[in-house]
XYZ file of C-alpha atoms in Angstrom:
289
model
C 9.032 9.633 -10.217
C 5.749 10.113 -12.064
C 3.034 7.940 -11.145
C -0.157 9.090 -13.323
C 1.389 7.067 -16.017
C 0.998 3.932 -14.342
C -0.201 1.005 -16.536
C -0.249 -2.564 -16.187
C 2.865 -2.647 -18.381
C 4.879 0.339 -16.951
C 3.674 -0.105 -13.214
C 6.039 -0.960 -10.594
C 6.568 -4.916 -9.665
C 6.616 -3.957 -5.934
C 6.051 -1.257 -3.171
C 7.781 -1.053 0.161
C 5.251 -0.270 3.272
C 7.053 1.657 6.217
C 4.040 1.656 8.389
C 6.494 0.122 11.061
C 9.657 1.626 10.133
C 11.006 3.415 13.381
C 14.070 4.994 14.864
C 15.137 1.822 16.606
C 16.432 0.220 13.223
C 19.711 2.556 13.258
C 23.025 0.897 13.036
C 21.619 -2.691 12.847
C 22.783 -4.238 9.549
C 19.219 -5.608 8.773
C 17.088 -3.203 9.846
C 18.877 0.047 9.413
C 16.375 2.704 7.953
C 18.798 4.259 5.189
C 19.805 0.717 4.237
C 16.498 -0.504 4.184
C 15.860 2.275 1.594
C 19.106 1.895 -0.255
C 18.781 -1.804 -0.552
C 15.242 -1.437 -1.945
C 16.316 1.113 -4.975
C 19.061 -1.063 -5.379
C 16.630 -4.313 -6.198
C 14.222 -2.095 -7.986
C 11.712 -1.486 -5.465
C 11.151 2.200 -5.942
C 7.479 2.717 -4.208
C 8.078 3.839 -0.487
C 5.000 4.284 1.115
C 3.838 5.704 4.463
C 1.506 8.359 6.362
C 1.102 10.948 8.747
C -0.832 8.445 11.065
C 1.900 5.992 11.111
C 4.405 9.035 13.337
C 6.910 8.106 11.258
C 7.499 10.570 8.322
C 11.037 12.239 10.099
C 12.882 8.590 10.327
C 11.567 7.848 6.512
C 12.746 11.513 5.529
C 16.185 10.611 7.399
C 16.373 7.022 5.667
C 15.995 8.380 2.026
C 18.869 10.154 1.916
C 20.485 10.649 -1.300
C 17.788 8.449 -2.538
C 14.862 10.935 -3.002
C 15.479 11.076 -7.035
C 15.144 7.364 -7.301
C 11.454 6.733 -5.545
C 8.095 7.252 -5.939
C 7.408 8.840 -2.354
C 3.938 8.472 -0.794
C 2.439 9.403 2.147
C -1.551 9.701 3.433
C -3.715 12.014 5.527
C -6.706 12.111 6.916
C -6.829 9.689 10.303
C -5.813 11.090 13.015
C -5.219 9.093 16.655
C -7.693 9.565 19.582
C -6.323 10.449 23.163
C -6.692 6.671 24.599
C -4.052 4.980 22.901
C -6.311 1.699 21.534
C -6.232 1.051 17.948
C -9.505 1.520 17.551
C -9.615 5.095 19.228
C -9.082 7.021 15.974
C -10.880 9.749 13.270
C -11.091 10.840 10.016
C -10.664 14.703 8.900
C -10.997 15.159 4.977
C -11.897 18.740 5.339
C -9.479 21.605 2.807
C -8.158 22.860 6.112
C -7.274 19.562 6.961
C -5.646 18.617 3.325
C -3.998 21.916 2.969
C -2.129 21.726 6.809
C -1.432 18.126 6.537
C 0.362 18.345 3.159
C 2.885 20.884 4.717
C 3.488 18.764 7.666
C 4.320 15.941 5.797
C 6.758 17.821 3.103
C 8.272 19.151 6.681
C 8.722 16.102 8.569
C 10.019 13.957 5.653
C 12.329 16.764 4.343
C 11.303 17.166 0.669
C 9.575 19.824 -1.627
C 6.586 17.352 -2.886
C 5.598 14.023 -2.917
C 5.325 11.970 -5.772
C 1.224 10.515 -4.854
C -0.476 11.964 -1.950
C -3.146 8.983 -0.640
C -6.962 10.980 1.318
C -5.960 7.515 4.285
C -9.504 6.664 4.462
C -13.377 8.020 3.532
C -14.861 10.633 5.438
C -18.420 10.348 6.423
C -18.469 14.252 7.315
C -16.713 15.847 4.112
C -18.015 14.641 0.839
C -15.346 13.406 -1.252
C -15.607 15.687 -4.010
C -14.456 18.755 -1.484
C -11.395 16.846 -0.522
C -10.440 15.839 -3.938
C -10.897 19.518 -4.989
C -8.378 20.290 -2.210
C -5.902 17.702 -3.185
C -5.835 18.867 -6.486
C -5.008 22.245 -5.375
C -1.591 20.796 -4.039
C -1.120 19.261 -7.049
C -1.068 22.790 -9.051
C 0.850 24.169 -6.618
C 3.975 21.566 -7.441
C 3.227 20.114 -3.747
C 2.023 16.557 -4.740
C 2.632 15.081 -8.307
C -0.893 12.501 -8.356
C -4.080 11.898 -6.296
C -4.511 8.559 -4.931
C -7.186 7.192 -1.996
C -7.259 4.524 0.068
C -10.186 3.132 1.839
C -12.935 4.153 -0.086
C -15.747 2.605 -1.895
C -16.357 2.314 -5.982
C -18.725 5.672 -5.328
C -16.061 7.423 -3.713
C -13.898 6.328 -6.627
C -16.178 7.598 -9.399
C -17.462 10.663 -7.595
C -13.559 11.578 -6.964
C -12.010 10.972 -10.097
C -14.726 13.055 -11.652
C -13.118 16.041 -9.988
C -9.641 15.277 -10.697
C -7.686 12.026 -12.047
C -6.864 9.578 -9.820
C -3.964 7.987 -10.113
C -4.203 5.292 -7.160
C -6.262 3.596 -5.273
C -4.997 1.601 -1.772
C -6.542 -1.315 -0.678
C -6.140 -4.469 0.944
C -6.122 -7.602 -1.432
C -4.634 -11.049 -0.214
C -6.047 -14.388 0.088
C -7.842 -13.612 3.260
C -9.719 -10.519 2.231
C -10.574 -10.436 -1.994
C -13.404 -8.072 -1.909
C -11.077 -5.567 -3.655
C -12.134 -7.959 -6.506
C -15.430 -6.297 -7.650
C -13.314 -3.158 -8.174
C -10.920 -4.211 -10.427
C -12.482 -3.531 -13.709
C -13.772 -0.230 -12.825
C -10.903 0.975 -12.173
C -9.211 -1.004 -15.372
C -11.853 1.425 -17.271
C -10.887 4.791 -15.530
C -6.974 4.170 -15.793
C -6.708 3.792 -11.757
C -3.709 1.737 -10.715
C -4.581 -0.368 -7.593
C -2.173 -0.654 -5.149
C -2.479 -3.582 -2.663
C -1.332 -2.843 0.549
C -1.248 -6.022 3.040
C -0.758 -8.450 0.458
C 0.267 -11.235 3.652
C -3.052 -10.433 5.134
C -1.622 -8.669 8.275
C 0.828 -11.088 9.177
C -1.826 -13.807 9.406
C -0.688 -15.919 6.223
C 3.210 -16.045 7.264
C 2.292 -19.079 10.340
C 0.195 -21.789 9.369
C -2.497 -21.746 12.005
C -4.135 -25.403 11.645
C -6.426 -24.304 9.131
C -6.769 -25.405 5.398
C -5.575 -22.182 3.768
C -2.509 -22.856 6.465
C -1.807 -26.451 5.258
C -1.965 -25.349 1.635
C -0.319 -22.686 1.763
C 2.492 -24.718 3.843
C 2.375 -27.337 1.326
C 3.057 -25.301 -1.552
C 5.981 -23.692 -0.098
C 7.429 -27.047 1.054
C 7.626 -28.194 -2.212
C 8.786 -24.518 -4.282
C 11.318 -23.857 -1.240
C 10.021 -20.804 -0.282
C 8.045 -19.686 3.104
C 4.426 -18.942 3.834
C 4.388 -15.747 2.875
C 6.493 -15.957 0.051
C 3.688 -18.187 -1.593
C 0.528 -15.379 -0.214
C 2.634 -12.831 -1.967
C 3.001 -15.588 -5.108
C -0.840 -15.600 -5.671
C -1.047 -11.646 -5.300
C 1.336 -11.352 -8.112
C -0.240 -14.397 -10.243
C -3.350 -12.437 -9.904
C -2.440 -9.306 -10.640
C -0.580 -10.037 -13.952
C -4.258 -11.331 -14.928
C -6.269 -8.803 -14.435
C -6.434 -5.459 -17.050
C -5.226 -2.918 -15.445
C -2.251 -1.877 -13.117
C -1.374 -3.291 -9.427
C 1.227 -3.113 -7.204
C 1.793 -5.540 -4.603
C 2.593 -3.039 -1.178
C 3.661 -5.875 1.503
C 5.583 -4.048 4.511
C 8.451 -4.870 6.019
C 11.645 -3.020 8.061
C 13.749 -6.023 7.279
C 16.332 -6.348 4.536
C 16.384 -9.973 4.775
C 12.132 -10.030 4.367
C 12.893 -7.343 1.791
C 14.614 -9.824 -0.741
C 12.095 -12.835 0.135
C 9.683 -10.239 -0.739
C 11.029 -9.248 -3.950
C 11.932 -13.170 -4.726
C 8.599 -14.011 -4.109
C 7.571 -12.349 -7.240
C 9.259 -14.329 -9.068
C 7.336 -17.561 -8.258
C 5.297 -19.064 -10.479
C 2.406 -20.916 -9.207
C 0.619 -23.740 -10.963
C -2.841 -23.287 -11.935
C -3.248 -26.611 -9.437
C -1.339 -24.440 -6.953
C -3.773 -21.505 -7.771
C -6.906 -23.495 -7.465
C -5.463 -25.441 -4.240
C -4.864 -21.843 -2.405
C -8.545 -20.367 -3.244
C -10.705 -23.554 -2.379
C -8.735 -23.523 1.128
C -9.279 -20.149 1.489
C -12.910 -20.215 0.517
C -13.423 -23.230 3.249
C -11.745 -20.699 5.462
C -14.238 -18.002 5.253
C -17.047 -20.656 5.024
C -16.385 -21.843 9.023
């Protein structure tokens, strides 16, 4: 499905992230893979999104199933683990070698001929930007990827990048614990970028309330609507994103069905400007302690 189209009226309402989708899901009626996948087309969620870092790329292949036609398939390169294990043991290689091997492992492992955006996972401080993009959009005339997207970056990789070759998304984290996405928004409104914001529950850390202001108000609002935590997190994404010029999509993750739908309901809340106003104050005290 063609994603260099996106605007902020034909861009998707909602992305499903896979980062944690495994193997152990299969045969479990709410966390089956293939049903995972086929009860996201069937609500309309047609972004799947994952990457080579995330090991995962066979079991998505396996889960799409006669499903390819109906998504927009993603996938990233680019960060590769280190040989300890920790999370914080990894690398970044941006080089053409790099781009032009890692899109053929990817087609391999998830079983298809091209994907539909093809993210650079994160900025390299070793290969300028401009040779990477120039390699990316090599796949692209080859019929291996159909857009460019990047993730990760900063508004100069942005602008240097898209000078090479359109870019069609940009990843990035926006929620109410981390808004410095923000300052990007209207640049790239101007260049025609869709933003796509991945961890839209902050990580998991806006689902609990945890005795903090942003916590209680976020617990309060969702007490009175019905909903859960991270139904009303998702809520404000959504508010904000149908305010701003150009495209988002919401990416929260999830290998539930049941978190799936709460997902795709929560898009469908509409939050008071009180509500609105009530959620950013907290979080502001929040990142004043």
């Amino acid at each position: 499905m063609t994603v260099a189209t996106w605007t902020s009226d034909t861009a998707p309402l909602q992305g499903l992230g896979l980062m944690r989708l495994t193997d152990d899901g299969w045969g479990d009626d709410d966390r089956d893979p293939a049903r995972l996948v086929r009860a996201a087309v069937d609500a309309g969620v047609s972004v799947l999104d994952t990457a080579e870092m995330y090991g995962n790329e066979e079991v998505v292949g396996r889960a799409l199933g006669g499903c390819r036609q109906d998504v927009t398939l993603c996938s990233k390169f680019g960060v590769y683990w280190g040989p300890s294990g920790r999370m914080d043991d990894w690398s970044v290689r941006a080089d053409p070698a790099t781009v032009r091997s890692a899109i053929d492992g990817s087609l391999r492992r998830l079983g298809v001929d091209h994907l539909d955006l093809y993210y650079l996972h994160h900025r390299s401080e070793e290969t300028p930007i401009e040779e990477t993009v120039a390699a990316m959009a090599e796949l692209h005339r080859a019929g291996k990827i159909g857009a460019l997207g990047l993730s990760n970056v900063t508004l100069d990789d942005i602008r240097r990048a898209h000078a090479v070759h359109p870019i069609a998304a940009v990843q990035l984290e926006w929620s109410l614990a981390q808004r410095s996405v923000e300052t990007l928004l209207p640049t790239l409104a101007d260049l025609g970028i869709a933003l796509v914001a991945y961890s839209p529950l902050g990580h998991g850390s806006l689902t609990h309330s945890a005795g903090n202001p942003l916590g209680q108000a976020l617990a309060d609002i969702a007490a009175r609507e019905g909903a859960t935590r991270g139904q009303i997190a998702l809520a404000w994404v959504h508010h904000r994103a149908r305010r701003v010029a150009g495209a988002v999509v919401p990416l929260p993750g999830t290998t539930s069905i049941t978190h799936l739908h709460a997902n795709i309901a929560a898009a469908r809340i509409e939050l008071s400007g009180s509500d609105v106003a009530a959620l950013e104050d907290a979080a502001r005290q929040l990142g004043d302690r």
